[in-house]
PDB file of N, CA and C in Angstrom:
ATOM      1  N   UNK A   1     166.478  92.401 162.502  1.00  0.00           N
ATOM      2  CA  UNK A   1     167.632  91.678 161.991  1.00  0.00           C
ATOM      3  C   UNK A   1     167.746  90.306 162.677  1.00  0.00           C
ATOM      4  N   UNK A   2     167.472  90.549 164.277  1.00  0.00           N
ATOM      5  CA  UNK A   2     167.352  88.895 164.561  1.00  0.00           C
ATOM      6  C   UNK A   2     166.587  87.961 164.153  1.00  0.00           C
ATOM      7  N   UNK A   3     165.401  88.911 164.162  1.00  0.00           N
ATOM      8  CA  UNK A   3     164.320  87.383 163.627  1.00  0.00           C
ATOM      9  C   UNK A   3     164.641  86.839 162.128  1.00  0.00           C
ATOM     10  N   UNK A   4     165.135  87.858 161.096  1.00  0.00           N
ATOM     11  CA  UNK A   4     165.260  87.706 159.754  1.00  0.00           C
ATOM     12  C   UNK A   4     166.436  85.982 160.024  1.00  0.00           C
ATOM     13  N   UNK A   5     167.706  86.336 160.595  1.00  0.00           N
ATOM     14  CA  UNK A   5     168.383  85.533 161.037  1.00  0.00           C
ATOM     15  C   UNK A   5     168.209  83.986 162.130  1.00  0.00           C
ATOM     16  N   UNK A   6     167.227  84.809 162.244  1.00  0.00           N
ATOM     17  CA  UNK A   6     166.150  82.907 163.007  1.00  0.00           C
ATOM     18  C   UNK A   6     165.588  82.284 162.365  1.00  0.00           C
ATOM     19  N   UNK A   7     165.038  83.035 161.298  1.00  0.00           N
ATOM     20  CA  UNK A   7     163.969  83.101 160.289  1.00  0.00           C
ATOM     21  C   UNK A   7     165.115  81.731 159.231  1.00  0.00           C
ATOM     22  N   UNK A   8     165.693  82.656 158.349  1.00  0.00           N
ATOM     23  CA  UNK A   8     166.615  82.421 157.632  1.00  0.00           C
ATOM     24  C   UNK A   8     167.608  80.584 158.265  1.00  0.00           C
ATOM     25  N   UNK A   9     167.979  80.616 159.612  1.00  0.00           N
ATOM     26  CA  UNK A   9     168.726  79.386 160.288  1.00  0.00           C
ATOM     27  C   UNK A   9     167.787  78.648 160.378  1.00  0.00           C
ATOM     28  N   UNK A  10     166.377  78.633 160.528  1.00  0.00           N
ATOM     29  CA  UNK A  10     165.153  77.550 160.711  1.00  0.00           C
ATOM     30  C   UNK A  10     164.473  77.052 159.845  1.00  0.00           C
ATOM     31  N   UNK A  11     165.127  78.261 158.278  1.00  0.00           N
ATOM     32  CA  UNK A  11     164.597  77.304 156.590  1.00  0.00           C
ATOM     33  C   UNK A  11     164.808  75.921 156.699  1.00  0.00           C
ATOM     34  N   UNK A  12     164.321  74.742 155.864  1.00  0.00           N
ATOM     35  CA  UNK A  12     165.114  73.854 155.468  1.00  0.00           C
ATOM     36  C   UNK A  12     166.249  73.750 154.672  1.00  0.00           C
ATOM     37  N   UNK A  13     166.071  74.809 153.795  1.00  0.00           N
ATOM     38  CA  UNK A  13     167.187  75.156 152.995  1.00  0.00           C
ATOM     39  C   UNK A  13     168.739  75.449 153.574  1.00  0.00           C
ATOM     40  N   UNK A  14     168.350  76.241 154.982  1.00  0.00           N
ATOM     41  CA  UNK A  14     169.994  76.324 155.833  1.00  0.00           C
ATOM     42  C   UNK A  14     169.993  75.343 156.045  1.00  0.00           C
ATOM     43  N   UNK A  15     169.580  74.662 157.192  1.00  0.00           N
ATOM     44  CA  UNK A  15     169.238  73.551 157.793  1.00  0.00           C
ATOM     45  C   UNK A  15     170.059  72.483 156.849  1.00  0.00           C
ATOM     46  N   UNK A  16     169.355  72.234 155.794  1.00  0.00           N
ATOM     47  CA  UNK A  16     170.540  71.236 154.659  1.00  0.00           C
ATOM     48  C   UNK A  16     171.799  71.664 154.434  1.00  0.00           C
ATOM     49  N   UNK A  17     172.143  72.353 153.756  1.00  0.00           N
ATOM     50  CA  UNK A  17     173.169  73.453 153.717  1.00  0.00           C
ATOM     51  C   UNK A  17     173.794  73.054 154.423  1.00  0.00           C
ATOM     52  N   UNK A  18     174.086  73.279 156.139  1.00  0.00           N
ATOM     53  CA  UNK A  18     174.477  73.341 157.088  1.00  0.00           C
ATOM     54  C   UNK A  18     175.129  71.324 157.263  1.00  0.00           C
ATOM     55  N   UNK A  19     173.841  70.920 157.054  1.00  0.00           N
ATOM     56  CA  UNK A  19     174.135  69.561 157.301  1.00  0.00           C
ATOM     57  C   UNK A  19     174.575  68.678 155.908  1.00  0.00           C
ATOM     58  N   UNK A  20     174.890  69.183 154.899  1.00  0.00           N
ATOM     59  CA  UNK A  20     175.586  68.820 153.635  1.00  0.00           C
ATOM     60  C   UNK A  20     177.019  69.313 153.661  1.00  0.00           C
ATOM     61  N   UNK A  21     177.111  70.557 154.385  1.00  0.00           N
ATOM     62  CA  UNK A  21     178.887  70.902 154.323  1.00  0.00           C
ATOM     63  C   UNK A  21     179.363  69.803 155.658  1.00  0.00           C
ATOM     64  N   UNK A  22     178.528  69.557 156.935  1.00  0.00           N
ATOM     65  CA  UNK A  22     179.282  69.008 157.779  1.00  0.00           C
ATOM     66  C   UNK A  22     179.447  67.128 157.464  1.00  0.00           C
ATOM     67  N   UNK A  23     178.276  66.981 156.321  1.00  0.00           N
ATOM     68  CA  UNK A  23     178.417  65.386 156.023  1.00  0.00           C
ATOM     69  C   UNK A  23     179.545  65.360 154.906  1.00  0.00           C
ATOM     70  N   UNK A  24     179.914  66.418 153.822  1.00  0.00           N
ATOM     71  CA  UNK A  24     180.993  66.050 153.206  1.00  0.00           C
ATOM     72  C   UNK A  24     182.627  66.532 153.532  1.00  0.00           C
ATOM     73  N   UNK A  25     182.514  66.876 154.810  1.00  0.00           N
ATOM     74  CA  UNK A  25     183.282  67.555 155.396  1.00  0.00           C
ATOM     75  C   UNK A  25     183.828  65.915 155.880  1.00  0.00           C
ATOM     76  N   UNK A  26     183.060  65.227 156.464  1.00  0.00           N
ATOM     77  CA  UNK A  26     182.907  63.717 157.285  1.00  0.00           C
ATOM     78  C   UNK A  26     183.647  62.958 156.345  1.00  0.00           C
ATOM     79  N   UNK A  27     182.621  63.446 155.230  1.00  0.00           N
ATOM     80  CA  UNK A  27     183.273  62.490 153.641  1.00  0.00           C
ATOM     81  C   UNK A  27     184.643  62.701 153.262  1.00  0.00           C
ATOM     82  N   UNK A  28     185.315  63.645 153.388  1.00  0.00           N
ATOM     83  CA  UNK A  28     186.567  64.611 152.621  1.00  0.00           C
ATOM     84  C   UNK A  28     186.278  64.176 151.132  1.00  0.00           C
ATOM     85  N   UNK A  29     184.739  65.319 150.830  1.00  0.00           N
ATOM     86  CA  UNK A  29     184.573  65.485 149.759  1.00  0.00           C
ATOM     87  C   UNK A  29     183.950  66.871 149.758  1.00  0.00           C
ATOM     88  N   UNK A  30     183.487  67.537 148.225  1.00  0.00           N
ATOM     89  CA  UNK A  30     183.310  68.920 148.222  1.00  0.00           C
ATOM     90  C   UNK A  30     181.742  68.737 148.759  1.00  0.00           C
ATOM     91  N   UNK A  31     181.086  69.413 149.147  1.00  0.00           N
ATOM     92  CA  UNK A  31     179.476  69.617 149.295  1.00  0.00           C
ATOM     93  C   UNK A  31     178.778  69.230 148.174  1.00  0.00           C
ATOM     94  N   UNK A  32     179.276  69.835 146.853  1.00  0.00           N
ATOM     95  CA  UNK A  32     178.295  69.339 145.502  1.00  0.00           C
ATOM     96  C   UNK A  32     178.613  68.303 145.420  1.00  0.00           C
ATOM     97  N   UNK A  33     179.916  67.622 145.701  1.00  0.00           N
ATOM     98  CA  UNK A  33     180.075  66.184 145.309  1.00  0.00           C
ATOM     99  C   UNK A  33     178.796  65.285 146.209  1.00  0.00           C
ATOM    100  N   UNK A  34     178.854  65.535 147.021  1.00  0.00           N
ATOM    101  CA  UNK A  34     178.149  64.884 148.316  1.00  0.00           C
ATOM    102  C   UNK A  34     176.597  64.758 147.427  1.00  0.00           C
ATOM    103  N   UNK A  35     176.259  66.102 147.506  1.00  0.00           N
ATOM    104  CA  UNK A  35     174.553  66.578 146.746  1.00  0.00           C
ATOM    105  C   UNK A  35     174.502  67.415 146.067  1.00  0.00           C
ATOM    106  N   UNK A  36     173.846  67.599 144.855  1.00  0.00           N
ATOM    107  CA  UNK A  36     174.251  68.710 144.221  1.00  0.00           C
ATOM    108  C   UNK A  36     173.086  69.974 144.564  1.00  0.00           C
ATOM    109  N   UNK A  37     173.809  71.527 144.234  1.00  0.00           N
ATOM    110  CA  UNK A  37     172.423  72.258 144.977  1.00  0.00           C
ATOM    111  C   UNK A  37     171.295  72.339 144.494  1.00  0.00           C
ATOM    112  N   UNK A  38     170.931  71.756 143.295  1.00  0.00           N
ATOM    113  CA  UNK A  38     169.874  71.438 142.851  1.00  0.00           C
ATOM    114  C   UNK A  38     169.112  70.340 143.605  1.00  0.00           C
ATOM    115  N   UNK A  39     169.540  69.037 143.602  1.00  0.00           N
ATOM    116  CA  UNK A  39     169.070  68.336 144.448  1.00  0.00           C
ATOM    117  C   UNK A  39     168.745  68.899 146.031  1.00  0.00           C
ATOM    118  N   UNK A  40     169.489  69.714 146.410  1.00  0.00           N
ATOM    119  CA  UNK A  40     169.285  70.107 148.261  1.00  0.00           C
ATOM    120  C   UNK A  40     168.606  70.917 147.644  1.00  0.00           C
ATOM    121  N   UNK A  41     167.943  71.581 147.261  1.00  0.00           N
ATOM    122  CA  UNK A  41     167.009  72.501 146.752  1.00  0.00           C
ATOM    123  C   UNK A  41     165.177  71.948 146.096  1.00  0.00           C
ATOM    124  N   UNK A  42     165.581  71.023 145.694  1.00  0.00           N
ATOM    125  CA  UNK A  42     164.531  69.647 145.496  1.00  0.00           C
ATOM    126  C   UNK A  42     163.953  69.169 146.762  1.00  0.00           C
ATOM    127  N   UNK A  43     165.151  69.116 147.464  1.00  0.00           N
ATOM    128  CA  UNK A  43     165.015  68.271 149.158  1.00  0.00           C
ATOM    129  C   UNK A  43     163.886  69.248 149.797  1.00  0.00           C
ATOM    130  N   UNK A  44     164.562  70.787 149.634  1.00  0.00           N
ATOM    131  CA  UNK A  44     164.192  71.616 151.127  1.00  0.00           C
ATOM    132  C   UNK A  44     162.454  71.726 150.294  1.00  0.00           C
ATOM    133  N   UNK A  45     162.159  71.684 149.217  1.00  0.00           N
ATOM    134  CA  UNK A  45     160.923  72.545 148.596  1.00  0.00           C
ATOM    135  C   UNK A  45     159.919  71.111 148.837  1.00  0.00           C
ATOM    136  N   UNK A  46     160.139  69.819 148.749  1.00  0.00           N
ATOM    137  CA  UNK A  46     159.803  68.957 148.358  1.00  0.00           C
ATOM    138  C   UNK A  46     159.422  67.860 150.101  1.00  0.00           C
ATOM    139  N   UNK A  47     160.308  68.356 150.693  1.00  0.00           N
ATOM    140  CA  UNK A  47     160.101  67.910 152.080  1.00  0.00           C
ATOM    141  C   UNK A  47     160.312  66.556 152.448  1.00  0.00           C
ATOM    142  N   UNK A  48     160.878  65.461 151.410  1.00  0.00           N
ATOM    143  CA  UNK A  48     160.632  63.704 151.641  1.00  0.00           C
ATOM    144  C   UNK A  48     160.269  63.277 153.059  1.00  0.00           C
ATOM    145  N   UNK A  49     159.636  62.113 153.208  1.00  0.00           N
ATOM    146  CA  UNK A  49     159.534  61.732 154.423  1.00  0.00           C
ATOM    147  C   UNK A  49     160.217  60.527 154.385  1.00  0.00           C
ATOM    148  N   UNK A  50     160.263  60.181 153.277  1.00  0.00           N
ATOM    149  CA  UNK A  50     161.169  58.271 153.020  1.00  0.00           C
ATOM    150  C   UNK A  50     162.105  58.511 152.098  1.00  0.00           C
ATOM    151  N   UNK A  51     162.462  57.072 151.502  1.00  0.00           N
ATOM    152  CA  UNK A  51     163.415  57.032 150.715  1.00  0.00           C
ATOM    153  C   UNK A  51     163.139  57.150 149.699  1.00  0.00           C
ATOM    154  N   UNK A  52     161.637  56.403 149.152  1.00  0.00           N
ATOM    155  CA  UNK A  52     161.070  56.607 147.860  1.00  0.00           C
ATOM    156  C   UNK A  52     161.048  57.785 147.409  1.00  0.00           C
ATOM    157  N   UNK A  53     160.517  58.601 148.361  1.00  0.00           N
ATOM    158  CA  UNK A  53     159.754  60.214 148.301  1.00  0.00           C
ATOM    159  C   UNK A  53     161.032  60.826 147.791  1.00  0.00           C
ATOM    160  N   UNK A  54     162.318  60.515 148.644  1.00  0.00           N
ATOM    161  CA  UNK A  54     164.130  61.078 148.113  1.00  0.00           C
ATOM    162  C   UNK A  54     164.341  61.115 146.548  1.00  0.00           C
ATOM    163  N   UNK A  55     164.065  59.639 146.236  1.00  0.00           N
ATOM    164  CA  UNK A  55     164.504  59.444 145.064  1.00  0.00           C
ATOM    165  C   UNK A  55     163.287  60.266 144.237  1.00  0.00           C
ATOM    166  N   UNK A  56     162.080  60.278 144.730  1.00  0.00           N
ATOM    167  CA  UNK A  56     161.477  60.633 143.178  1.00  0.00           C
ATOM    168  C   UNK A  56     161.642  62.230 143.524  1.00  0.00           C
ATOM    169  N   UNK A  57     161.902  63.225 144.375  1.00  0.00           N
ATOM    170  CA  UNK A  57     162.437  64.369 144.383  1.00  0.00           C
ATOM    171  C   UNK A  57     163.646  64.806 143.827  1.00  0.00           C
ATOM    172  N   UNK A  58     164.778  63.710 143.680  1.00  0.00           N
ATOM    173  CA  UNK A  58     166.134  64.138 143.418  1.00  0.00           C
ATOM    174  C   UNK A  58     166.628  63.591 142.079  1.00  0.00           C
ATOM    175  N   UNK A  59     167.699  63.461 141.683  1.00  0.00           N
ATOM    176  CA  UNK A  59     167.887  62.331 140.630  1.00  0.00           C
ATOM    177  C   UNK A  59     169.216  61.537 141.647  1.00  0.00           C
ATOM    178  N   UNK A  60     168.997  61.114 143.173  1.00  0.00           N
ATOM    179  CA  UNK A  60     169.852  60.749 143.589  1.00  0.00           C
ATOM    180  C   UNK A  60     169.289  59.172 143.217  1.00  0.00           C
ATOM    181  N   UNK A  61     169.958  57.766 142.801  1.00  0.00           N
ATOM    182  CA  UNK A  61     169.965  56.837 142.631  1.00  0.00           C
ATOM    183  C   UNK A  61     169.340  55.870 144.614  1.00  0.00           C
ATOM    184  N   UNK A  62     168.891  54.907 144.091  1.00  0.00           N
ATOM    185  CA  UNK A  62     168.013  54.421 145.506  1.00  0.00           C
ATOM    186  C   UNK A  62     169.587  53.839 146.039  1.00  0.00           C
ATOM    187  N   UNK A  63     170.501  53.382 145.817  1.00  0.00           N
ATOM    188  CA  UNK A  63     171.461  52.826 146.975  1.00  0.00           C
ATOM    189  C   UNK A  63     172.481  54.316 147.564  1.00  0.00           C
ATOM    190  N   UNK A  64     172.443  55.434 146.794  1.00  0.00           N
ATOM    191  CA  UNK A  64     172.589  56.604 147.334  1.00  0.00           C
ATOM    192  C   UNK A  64     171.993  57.288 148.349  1.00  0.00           C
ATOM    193  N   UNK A  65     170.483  57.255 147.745  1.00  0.00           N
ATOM    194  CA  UNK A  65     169.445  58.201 148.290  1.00  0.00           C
ATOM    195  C   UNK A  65     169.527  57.338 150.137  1.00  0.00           C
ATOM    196  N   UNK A  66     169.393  55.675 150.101  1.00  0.00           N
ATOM    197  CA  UNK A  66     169.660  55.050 151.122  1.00  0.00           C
ATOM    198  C   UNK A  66     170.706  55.036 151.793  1.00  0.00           C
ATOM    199  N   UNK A  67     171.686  56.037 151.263  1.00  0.00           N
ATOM    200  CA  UNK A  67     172.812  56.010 152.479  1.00  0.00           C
ATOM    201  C   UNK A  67     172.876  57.180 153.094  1.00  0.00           C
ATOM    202  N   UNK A  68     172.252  58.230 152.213  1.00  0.00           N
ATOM    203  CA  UNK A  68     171.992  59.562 152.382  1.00  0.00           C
ATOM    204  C   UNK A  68     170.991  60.075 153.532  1.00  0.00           C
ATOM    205  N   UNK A  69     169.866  59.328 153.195  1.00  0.00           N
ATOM    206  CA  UNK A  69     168.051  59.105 153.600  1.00  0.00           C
ATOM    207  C   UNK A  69     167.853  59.714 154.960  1.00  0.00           C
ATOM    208  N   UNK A  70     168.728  58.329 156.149  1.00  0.00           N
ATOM    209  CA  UNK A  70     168.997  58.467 157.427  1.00  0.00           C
ATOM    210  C   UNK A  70     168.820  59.970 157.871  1.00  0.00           C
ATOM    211  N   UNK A  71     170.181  60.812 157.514  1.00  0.00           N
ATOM    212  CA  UNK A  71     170.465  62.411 157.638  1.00  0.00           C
ATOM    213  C   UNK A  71     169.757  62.910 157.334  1.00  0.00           C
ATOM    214  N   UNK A  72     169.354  63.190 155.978  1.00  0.00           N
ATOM    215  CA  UNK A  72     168.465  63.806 155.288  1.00  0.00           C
ATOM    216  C   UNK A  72     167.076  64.066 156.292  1.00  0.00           C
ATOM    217  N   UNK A  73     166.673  62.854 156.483  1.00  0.00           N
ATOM    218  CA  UNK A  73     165.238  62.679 156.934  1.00  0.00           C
ATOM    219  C   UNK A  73     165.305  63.058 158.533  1.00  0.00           C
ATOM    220  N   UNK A  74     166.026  62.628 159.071  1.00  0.00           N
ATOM    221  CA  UNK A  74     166.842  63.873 160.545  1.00  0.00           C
ATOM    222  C   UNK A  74     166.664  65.533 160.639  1.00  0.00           C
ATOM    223  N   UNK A  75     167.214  65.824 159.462  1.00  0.00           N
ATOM    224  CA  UNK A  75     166.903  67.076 159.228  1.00  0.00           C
ATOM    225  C   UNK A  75     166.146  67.510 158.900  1.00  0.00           C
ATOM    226  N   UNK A  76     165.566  67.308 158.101  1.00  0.00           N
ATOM    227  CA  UNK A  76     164.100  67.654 157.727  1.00  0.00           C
ATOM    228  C   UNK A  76     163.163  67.266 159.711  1.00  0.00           C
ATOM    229  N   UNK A  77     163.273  65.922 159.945  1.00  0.00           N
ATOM    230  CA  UNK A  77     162.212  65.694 161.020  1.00  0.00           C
ATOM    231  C   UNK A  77     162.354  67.175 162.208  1.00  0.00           C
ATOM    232  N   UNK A  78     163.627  67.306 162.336  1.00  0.00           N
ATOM    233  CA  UNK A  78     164.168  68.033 163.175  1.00  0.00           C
ATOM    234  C   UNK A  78     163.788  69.690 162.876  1.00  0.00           C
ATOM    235  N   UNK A  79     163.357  69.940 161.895  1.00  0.00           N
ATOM    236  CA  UNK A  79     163.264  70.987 161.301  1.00  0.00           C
ATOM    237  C   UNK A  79     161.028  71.219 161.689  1.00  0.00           C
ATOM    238  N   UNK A  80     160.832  70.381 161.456  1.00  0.00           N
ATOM    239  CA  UNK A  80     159.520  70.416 161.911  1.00  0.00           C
ATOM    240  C   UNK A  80     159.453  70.538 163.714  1.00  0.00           C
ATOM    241  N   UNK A  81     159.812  69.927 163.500  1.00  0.00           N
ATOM    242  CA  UNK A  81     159.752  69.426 165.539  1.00  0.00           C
ATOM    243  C   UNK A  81     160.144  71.045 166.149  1.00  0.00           C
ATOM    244  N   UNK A  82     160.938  71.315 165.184  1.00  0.00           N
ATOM    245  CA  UNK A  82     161.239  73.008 166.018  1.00  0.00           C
ATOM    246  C   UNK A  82     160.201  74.107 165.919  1.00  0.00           C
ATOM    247  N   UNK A  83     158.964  73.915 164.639  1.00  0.00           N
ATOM    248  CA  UNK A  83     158.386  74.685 164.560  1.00  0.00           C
ATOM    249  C   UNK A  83     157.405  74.729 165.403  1.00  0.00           C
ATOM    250  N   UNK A  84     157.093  76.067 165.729  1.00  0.00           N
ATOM    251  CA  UNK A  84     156.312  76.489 167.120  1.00  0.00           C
ATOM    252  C   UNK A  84     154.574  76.082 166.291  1.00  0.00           C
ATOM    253  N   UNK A  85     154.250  75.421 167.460  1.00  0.00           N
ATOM    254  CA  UNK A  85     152.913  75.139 167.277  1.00  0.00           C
ATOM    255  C   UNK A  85     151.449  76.060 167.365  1.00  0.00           C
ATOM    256  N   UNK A  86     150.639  75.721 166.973  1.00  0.00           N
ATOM    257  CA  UNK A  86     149.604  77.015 167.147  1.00  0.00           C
ATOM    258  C   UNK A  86     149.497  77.597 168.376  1.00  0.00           C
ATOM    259  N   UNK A  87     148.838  79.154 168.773  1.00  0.00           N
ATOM    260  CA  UNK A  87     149.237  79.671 169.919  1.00  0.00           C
ATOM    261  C   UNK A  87     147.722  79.171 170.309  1.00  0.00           C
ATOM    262  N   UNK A  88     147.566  78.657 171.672  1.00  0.00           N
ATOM    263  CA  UNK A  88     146.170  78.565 172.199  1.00  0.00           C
ATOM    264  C   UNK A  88     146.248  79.634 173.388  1.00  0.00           C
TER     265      UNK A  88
END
């Protein structure tokens, strides 16, 4: 049950989730308003590394996707950086 739950908190999919309720929380707006879960679902499968990569994953517009990008691409980086590297 723990690992399922480590497992599960170290998706990208939580990981966004997590950081879409606390950015429209910031916003005092709803979460879908913010992104819709289609788009965070685009995000987590699709992985962007830029802004271009945002927009052609989402149908978020480029002066959106650029205000968005910053976070987005945080989370995602942050989400790699945690994964355990090969065992030598």
């Amino acid at each position: 049950a723990e690992l399922l739950r480590a497992t599960r908190e170290a998706s990208p999919m939580h990981r966004l989730t997590e950081w879409r309720s606390d950015a429209a929380r910031r916003a005092r707006v709803l979460p879908a308003q913010l992104l819709s879960d289609h788009d965070l679902s685009a995000i987590a499968k699709a992985r962007p590394a830029d802004i271009d990569e945002l927009v052609a994953a989402t149908s978020l517009g480029t002066i959106t996707a650029t205000r968005l990008a910053p976070e987005i691409l945080e989370v995602l980086t942050a989400e790699n950086d945690e994964r355990p590297g090969p065992q030598t």
